[in-house]
Amino acid sequence: MVQNVAGVLPELEPEDFHLLSGIEQGMRFSEWVAKEKIPKFSRLTAEEVDYRIDRCLDRDLIERKTIQYEGYTLKFEGYDALALHSFAERDTISGFGASLGVGKESDVYEVQSYEPMALKYHREGYTNFREVMKERDYTSDREHVSWLYTARKAAEREFEALEALYPQVSVPRPIDQNRHAIVMEKIDGVELSRTKLEDDQVRPVLGLLLREMRDAYAEGRVHADMSEYNVFVSEEGITIFDWPQAIPTDHENAEEFLERDVENVVGYFRRKYPQLVGGADAEALAAALADGSYDSVDEFVEK
């Protein structure tokens, strides 16, 4: 589990961030950055590098390897510190709060600005790097791909999707992005998977979710990983989150992914509320979402 570095930030000096940034630059070429190359990347003297390495090692921000040569790599804590520092410098956030959720590929915290917001760190590739490289197409054109690059690209793609969709689609309002981190609107609600809907709420909520998927398609995006785990339900409606794997509608497999999303959503409602949601033709429903003709769930889902 990656540790929260917010408490360490006040202890760090500008030169510590120069060191972390220098190692980050070196990691574009190699997972482990040779110590003798760090002065060039960080613009610190060799003596200053020695001192800053000790400080960052003590704070668990970097890691050392000495098997073939003395090399250093960022830990996620070090990458978090760089992103947090950037957000603070441009006044995106002014305070750090409690954890809102920890997942396999992301950690989310409450942060403070002019209002409470959410900070999401992407963790793709850190523990399951080979699997991510096979699944995510944004790593396919690079010979050397680090978890650092993979996590940053995931954040960039999610932020781009949120900017493209908000406010036409009910997604968190995007605020800022740096490296592997996104600051966005903090959403209140309960995850759909943990929600027990009343009978008279089941079809309206399913219908609302399908309309949001229709509107997302109209705005040029397919979520491509829709499930009951990335939908919040509240009194105001629903919010769809987690968009790093979203694909454009002109992608060659867009319709296939849309149909899979539809089957995932309808299948969940069918399993949890079988007496209220019967069979549905996912292919026909996906086609209606894609061409904008979808209006009511009752036309496609049997009771």
PDB file of N, CA and C in Angstrom, residues 209-275:
ATOM      1  N   LEU A 209     -29.110   5.789 -16.111  1.00  0.00           N
ATOM      2  CA  LEU A 209     -27.746   5.368 -16.419  1.00  0.00           C
ATOM      3  C   LEU A 209     -27.569   5.148 -17.924  1.00  0.00           C
ATOM      4  N   LEU A 210     -28.540   4.514 -18.545  1.00  0.00           N
ATOM      5  CA  LEU A 210     -28.466   4.286 -19.985  1.00  0.00           C
ATOM      6  C   LEU A 210     -28.519   5.602 -20.766  1.00  0.00           C
ATOM      7  N   ARG A 211     -29.293   6.568 -20.288  1.00  0.00           N
ATOM      8  CA  ARG A 211     -29.335   7.870 -20.960  1.00  0.00           C
ATOM      9  C   ARG A 211     -27.986   8.584 -20.864  1.00  0.00           C
ATOM     10  N   GLU A 212     -27.312   8.457 -19.712  1.00  0.00           N
ATOM     11  CA  GLU A 212     -25.992   9.069 -19.579  1.00  0.00           C
ATOM     12  C   GLU A 212     -24.998   8.402 -20.535  1.00  0.00           C
ATOM     13  N   MET A 213     -25.114   7.094 -20.711  1.00  0.00           N
ATOM     14  CA  MET A 213     -24.254   6.396 -21.664  1.00  0.00           C
ATOM     15  C   MET A 213     -24.554   6.848 -23.096  1.00  0.00           C
ATOM     16  N   ARG A 214     -25.825   7.074 -23.386  1.00  0.00           N
ATOM     17  CA  ARG A 214     -26.216   7.613 -24.697  1.00  0.00           C
ATOM     18  C   ARG A 214     -25.596   8.995 -24.913  1.00  0.00           C
ATOM     19  N   ASP A 215     -25.698   9.858 -23.903  1.00  0.00           N
ATOM     20  CA  ASP A 215     -25.174  11.216 -24.028  1.00  0.00           C
ATOM     21  C   ASP A 215     -23.654  11.215 -24.141  1.00  0.00           C
ATOM     22  N   ALA A 216     -22.993  10.287 -23.432  1.00  0.00           N
ATOM     23  CA  ALA A 216     -21.535  10.181 -23.546  1.00  0.00           C
ATOM     24  C   ALA A 216     -21.140   9.797 -24.968  1.00  0.00           C
ATOM     25  N   TYR A 217     -21.894   8.883 -25.558  1.00  0.00           N
ATOM     26  CA  TYR A 217     -21.616   8.490 -26.945  1.00  0.00           C
ATOM     27  C   TYR A 217     -21.804   9.680 -27.883  1.00  0.00           C
ATOM     28  N   ALA A 218     -22.837  10.470 -27.638  1.00  0.00           N
ATOM     29  CA  ALA A 218     -23.078  11.646 -28.461  1.00  0.00           C
ATOM     30  C   ALA A 218     -21.945  12.663 -28.340  1.00  0.00           C
ATOM     31  N   GLU A 219     -21.264  12.659 -27.180  1.00  0.00           N
ATOM     32  CA  GLU A 219     -20.131  13.560 -26.966  1.00  0.00           C
ATOM     33  C   GLU A 219     -18.811  12.928 -27.396  1.00  0.00           C
ATOM     34  N   GLY A 220     -18.881  11.722 -27.966  1.00  0.00           N
ATOM     35  CA  GLY A 220     -17.697  11.129 -28.561  1.00  0.00           C
ATOM     36  C   GLY A 220     -16.918  10.161 -27.706  1.00  0.00           C
ATOM     37  N   ARG A 221     -17.537   9.634 -26.613  1.00  0.00           N
ATOM     38  CA  ARG A 221     -16.808   8.730 -25.723  1.00  0.00           C
ATOM     39  C   ARG A 221     -17.636   7.500 -25.366  1.00  0.00           C
ATOM     40  N   VAL A 222     -16.943   6.363 -25.270  1.00  0.00           N
ATOM     41  CA  VAL A 222     -17.484   5.131 -24.707  1.00  0.00           C
ATOM     42  C   VAL A 222     -16.679   4.832 -23.448  1.00  0.00           C
ATOM     43  N   HIS A 223     -17.350   4.563 -22.339  1.00  0.00           N
ATOM     44  CA  HIS A 223     -16.646   4.341 -21.076  1.00  0.00           C
ATOM     45  C   HIS A 223     -15.693   3.158 -21.178  1.00  0.00           C
ATOM     46  N   ALA A 224     -16.165   2.052 -21.711  1.00  0.00           N
ATOM     47  CA  ALA A 224     -15.368   0.844 -21.984  1.00  0.00           C
ATOM     48  C   ALA A 224     -15.004   0.038 -20.739  1.00  0.00           C
ATOM     49  N   ASP A 225     -15.544   0.413 -19.587  1.00  0.00           N
ATOM     50  CA  ASP A 225     -15.332  -0.405 -18.383  1.00  0.00           C
ATOM     51  C   ASP A 225     -16.502  -0.211 -17.421  1.00  0.00           C
ATOM     52  N   MET A 226     -17.695  -0.066 -17.958  1.00  0.00           N
ATOM     53  CA  MET A 226     -18.868   0.228 -17.140  1.00  0.00           C
ATOM     54  C   MET A 226     -19.237  -0.957 -16.257  1.00  0.00           C
ATOM     55  N   SER A 227     -19.534  -0.644 -15.007  1.00  0.00           N
ATOM     56  CA  SER A 227     -20.012  -1.654 -14.071  1.00  0.00           C
ATOM     57  C   SER A 227     -20.681  -0.952 -12.914  1.00  0.00           C
ATOM     58  N   GLU A 228     -21.219  -1.740 -11.998  1.00  0.00           N
ATOM     59  CA  GLU A 228     -21.862  -1.189 -10.802  1.00  0.00           C
ATOM     60  C   GLU A 228     -20.866  -0.550  -9.849  1.00  0.00           C
ATOM     61  N   TYR A 229     -19.564  -0.694 -10.139  1.00  0.00           N
ATOM     62  CA  TYR A 229     -18.534  -0.169  -9.234  1.00  0.00           C
ATOM     63  C   TYR A 229     -18.053   1.229  -9.616  1.00  0.00           C
ATOM     64  N   ASN A 230     -18.485   1.755 -10.746  1.00  0.00           N
ATOM     65  CA  ASN A 230     -18.075   3.108 -11.107  1.00  0.00           C
ATOM     66  C   ASN A 230     -19.259   4.021 -11.385  1.00  0.00           C
ATOM     67  N   VAL A 231     -20.318   3.820 -10.606  1.00  0.00           N
ATOM     68  CA  VAL A 231     -21.504   4.683 -10.656  1.00  0.00           C
ATOM     69  C   VAL A 231     -21.890   5.054  -9.232  1.00  0.00           C
ATOM     70  N   PHE A 232     -22.014   6.346  -8.969  1.00  0.00           N
ATOM     71  CA  PHE A 232     -22.529   6.827  -7.687  1.00  0.00           C
ATOM     72  C   PHE A 232     -24.006   7.149  -7.841  1.00  0.00           C
ATOM     73  N   VAL A 233     -24.788   6.794  -6.831  1.00  0.00           N
ATOM     74  CA  VAL A 233     -26.219   7.101  -6.807  1.00  0.00           C
ATOM     75  C   VAL A 233     -26.483   8.031  -5.629  1.00  0.00           C
ATOM     76  N   SER A 234     -27.235   9.103  -5.893  1.00  0.00           N
ATOM     77  CA  SER A 234     -27.611  10.036  -4.834  1.00  0.00           C
ATOM     78  C   SER A 234     -29.025  10.526  -5.087  1.00  0.00           C
ATOM     79  N   GLU A 235     -29.527  11.375  -4.215  1.00  0.00           N
ATOM     80  CA  GLU A 235     -30.867  11.919  -4.398  1.00  0.00           C
ATOM     81  C   GLU A 235     -30.951  12.774  -5.657  1.00  0.00           C
ATOM     82  N   GLU A 236     -29.819  13.343  -6.074  1.00  0.00           N
ATOM     83  CA  GLU A 236     -29.806  14.187  -7.267  1.00  0.00           C
ATOM     84  C   GLU A 236     -29.743  13.387  -8.560  1.00  0.00           C
ATOM     85  N   GLY A 237     -29.402  12.102  -8.482  1.00  0.00           N
ATOM     86  CA  GLY A 237     -29.286  11.297  -9.689  1.00  0.00           C
ATOM     87  C   GLY A 237     -28.098  10.369  -9.625  1.00  0.00           C
ATOM     88  N   ILE A 238     -27.401  10.220 -10.730  1.00  0.00           N
ATOM     89  CA  ILE A 238     -26.238   9.344 -10.782  1.00  0.00           C
ATOM     90  C   ILE A 238     -25.034  10.121 -11.320  1.00  0.00           C
ATOM     91  N   THR A 239     -23.855   9.616 -11.002  1.00  0.00           N
ATOM     92  CA  THR A 239     -22.601  10.155 -11.552  1.00  0.00           C
ATOM     93  C   THR A 239     -21.736   8.978 -11.964  1.00  0.00           C
ATOM     94  N   ILE A 240     -21.224   9.028 -13.184  1.00  0.00           N
ATOM     95  CA  ILE A 240     -20.346   7.973 -13.689  1.00  0.00           C
ATOM     96  C   ILE A 240     -18.904   8.437 -13.533  1.00  0.00           C
ATOM     97  N   PHE A 241     -18.064   7.609 -12.912  1.00  0.00           N
ATOM     98  CA  PHE A 241     -16.669   7.987 -12.705  1.00  0.00           C
ATOM     99  C   PHE A 241     -15.740   6.908 -13.254  1.00  0.00           C
ATOM    100  N   ASP A 242     -14.431   7.113 -13.104  1.00  0.00           N
ATOM    101  CA  ASP A 242     -13.394   6.204 -13.613  1.00  0.00           C
ATOM    102  C   ASP A 242     -13.432   6.102 -15.136  1.00  0.00           C
ATOM    103  N   TRP A 243     -12.778   7.057 -15.810  1.00  0.00           N
ATOM    104  CA  TRP A 243     -12.792   7.114 -17.269  1.00  0.00           C
ATOM    105  C   TRP A 243     -11.415   6.943 -17.927  1.00  0.00           C
ATOM    106  N   PRO A 244     -10.392   6.390 -17.285  1.00  0.00           N
ATOM    107  CA  PRO A 244      -9.079   6.362 -17.948  1.00  0.00           C
ATOM    108  C   PRO A 244      -9.016   5.467 -19.178  1.00  0.00           C
ATOM    109  N   GLN A 245      -9.874   4.467 -19.251  1.00  0.00           N
ATOM    110  CA  GLN A 245      -9.857   3.535 -20.376  1.00  0.00           C
ATOM    111  C   GLN A 245     -10.875   3.909 -21.451  1.00  0.00           C
ATOM    112  N   ALA A 246     -11.529   5.078 -21.307  1.00  0.00           N
ATOM    113  CA  ALA A 246     -12.540   5.496 -22.277  1.00  0.00           C
ATOM    114  C   ALA A 246     -11.932   5.580 -23.680  1.00  0.00           C
ATOM    115  N   ILE A 247     -12.731   5.239 -24.667  1.00  0.00           N
ATOM    116  CA  ILE A 247     -12.259   5.275 -26.049  1.00  0.00           C
ATOM    117  C   ILE A 247     -13.158   6.199 -26.859  1.00  0.00           C
ATOM    118  N   PRO A 248     -12.637   6.812 -27.913  1.00  0.00           N
ATOM    119  CA  PRO A 248     -13.470   7.667 -28.767  1.00  0.00           C
ATOM    120  C   PRO A 248     -14.429   6.824 -29.597  1.00  0.00           C
ATOM    121  N   THR A 249     -15.521   7.428 -29.994  1.00  0.00           N
ATOM    122  CA  THR A 249     -16.536   6.678 -30.739  1.00  0.00           C
ATOM    123  C   THR A 249     -16.087   6.324 -32.150  1.00  0.00           C
ATOM    124  N   ASP A 250     -14.987   6.929 -32.623  1.00  0.00           N
ATOM    125  CA  ASP A 250     -14.484   6.535 -33.940  1.00  0.00           C
ATOM    126  C   ASP A 250     -13.446   5.409 -33.840  1.00  0.00           C
ATOM    127  N   HIS A 251     -13.247   4.883 -32.631  1.00  0.00           N
ATOM    128  CA  HIS A 251     -12.383   3.711 -32.443  1.00  0.00           C
ATOM    129  C   HIS A 251     -13.007   2.520 -33.161  1.00  0.00           C
ATOM    130  N   GLU A 252     -12.179   1.672 -33.738  1.00  0.00           N
ATOM    131  CA  GLU A 252     -12.699   0.556 -34.531  1.00  0.00           C
ATOM    132  C   GLU A 252     -13.535  -0.415 -33.707  1.00  0.00           C
ATOM    133  N   ASN A 253     -13.318  -0.455 -32.389  1.00  0.00           N
ATOM    134  CA  ASN A 253     -14.079  -1.365 -31.533  1.00  0.00           C
ATOM    135  C   ASN A 253     -15.070  -0.643 -30.627  1.00  0.00           C
ATOM    136  N   ALA A 254     -15.411   0.594 -30.960  1.00  0.00           N
ATOM    137  CA  ALA A 254     -16.279   1.388 -30.090  1.00  0.00           C
ATOM    138  C   ALA A 254     -17.634   0.718 -29.872  1.00  0.00           C
ATOM    139  N   GLU A 255     -18.250   0.225 -30.921  1.00  0.00           N
ATOM    140  CA  GLU A 255     -19.572  -0.390 -30.784  1.00  0.00           C
ATOM    141  C   GLU A 255     -19.506  -1.669 -29.957  1.00  0.00           C
ATOM    142  N   GLU A 256     -18.422  -2.403 -30.109  1.00  0.00           N
ATOM    143  CA  GLU A 256     -18.237  -3.633 -29.331  1.00  0.00           C
ATOM    144  C   GLU A 256     -18.111  -3.297 -27.832  1.00  0.00           C
ATOM    145  N   PHE A 257     -17.331  -2.273 -27.521  1.00  0.00           N
ATOM    146  CA  PHE A 257     -17.180  -1.867 -26.116  1.00  0.00           C
ATOM    147  C   PHE A 257     -18.487  -1.312 -25.565  1.00  0.00           C
ATOM    148  N   LEU A 258     -19.219  -0.563 -26.359  1.00  0.00           N
ATOM    149  CA  LEU A 258     -20.500  -0.033 -25.907  1.00  0.00           C
ATOM    150  C   LEU A 258     -21.464  -1.174 -25.591  1.00  0.00           C
ATOM    151  N   GLU A 259     -21.504  -2.167 -26.455  1.00  0.00           N
ATOM    152  CA  GLU A 259     -22.389  -3.312 -26.213  1.00  0.00           C
ATOM    153  C   GLU A 259     -21.983  -4.052 -24.942  1.00  0.00           C
ATOM    154  N   ARG A 260     -20.684  -4.171 -24.709  1.00  0.00           N
ATOM    155  CA  ARG A 260     -20.227  -4.821 -23.481  1.00  0.00           C
ATOM    156  C   ARG A 260     -20.613  -4.002 -22.252  1.00  0.00           C
ATOM    157  N   ASP A 261     -20.492  -2.683 -22.346  1.00  0.00           N
ATOM    158  CA  ASP A 261     -20.913  -1.816 -21.244  1.00  0.00           C
ATOM    159  C   ASP A 261     -22.395  -1.993 -20.942  1.00  0.00           C
ATOM    160  N   VAL A 262     -23.200  -2.042 -22.001  1.00  0.00           N
ATOM    161  CA  VAL A 262     -24.642  -2.215 -21.831  1.00  0.00           C
ATOM    162  C   VAL A 262     -24.935  -3.548 -21.157  1.00  0.00           C
ATOM    163  N   GLU A 263     -24.288  -4.603 -21.612  1.00  0.00           N
ATOM    164  CA  GLU A 263     -24.519  -5.925 -21.031  1.00  0.00           C
ATOM    165  C   GLU A 263     -24.106  -5.949 -19.567  1.00  0.00           C
ATOM    166  N   ASN A 264     -23.002  -5.281 -19.227  1.00  0.00           N
ATOM    167  CA  ASN A 264     -22.566  -5.225 -17.831  1.00  0.00           C
ATOM    168  C   ASN A 264     -23.610  -4.534 -16.958  1.00  0.00           C
ATOM    169  N   VAL A 265     -24.126  -3.419 -17.430  1.00  0.00           N
ATOM    170  CA  VAL A 265     -25.091  -2.633 -16.647  1.00  0.00           C
ATOM    171  C   VAL A 265     -26.416  -3.370 -16.508  1.00  0.00           C
ATOM    172  N   VAL A 266     -26.971  -3.788 -17.632  1.00  0.00           N
ATOM    173  CA  VAL A 266     -28.266  -4.480 -17.601  1.00  0.00           C
ATOM    174  C   VAL A 266     -28.127  -5.805 -16.851  1.00  0.00           C
ATOM    175  N   GLY A 267     -27.009  -6.490 -17.048  1.00  0.00           N
ATOM    176  CA  GLY A 267     -26.795  -7.758 -16.357  1.00  0.00           C
ATOM    177  C   GLY A 267     -26.770  -7.597 -14.850  1.00  0.00           C
ATOM    178  N   TYR A 268     -26.172  -6.504 -14.374  1.00  0.00           N
ATOM    179  CA  TYR A 268     -26.153  -6.255 -12.929  1.00  0.00           C
ATOM    180  C   TYR A 268     -27.573  -6.067 -12.406  1.00  0.00           C
ATOM    181  N   PHE A 269     -28.363  -5.247 -13.060  1.00  0.00           N
ATOM    182  CA  PHE A 269     -29.740  -5.021 -12.613  1.00  0.00           C
ATOM    183  C   PHE A 269     -30.568  -6.304 -12.705  1.00  0.00           C
ATOM    184  N   ARG A 270     -30.286  -7.103 -13.735  1.00  0.00           N
ATOM    185  CA  ARG A 270     -31.033  -8.349 -13.906  1.00  0.00           C
ATOM    186  C   ARG A 270     -30.726  -9.321 -12.760  1.00  0.00           C
ATOM    187  N   ARG A 271     -29.462  -9.367 -12.345  1.00  0.00           N
ATOM    188  CA  ARG A 271     -29.081 -10.271 -11.257  1.00  0.00           C
ATOM    189  C   ARG A 271     -29.608  -9.791  -9.907  1.00  0.00           C
ATOM    190  N   LYS A 272     -29.546  -8.492  -9.667  1.00  0.00           N
ATOM    191  CA  LYS A 272     -29.913  -7.976  -8.351  1.00  0.00           C
ATOM    192  C   LYS A 272     -31.415  -7.772  -8.209  1.00  0.00           C
ATOM    193  N   TYR A 273     -32.089  -7.472  -9.316  1.00  0.00           N
ATOM    194  CA  TYR A 273     -33.530  -7.207  -9.268  1.00  0.00           C
ATOM    195  C   TYR A 273     -34.241  -8.042 -10.342  1.00  0.00           C
ATOM    196  N   PRO A 274     -34.137  -9.372 -10.278  1.00  0.00           N
ATOM    197  CA  PRO A 274     -34.668 -10.226 -11.352  1.00  0.00           C
ATOM    198  C   PRO A 274     -36.171 -10.091 -11.534  1.00  0.00           C
ATOM    199  N   GLN A 275     -36.878  -9.764 -10.450  1.00  0.00           N
ATOM    200  CA  GLN A 275     -38.330  -9.641 -10.562  1.00  0.00           C
ATOM    201  C   GLN A 275     -38.752  -8.358 -11.273  1.00  0.00           C
TER     202      GLN A 275
END
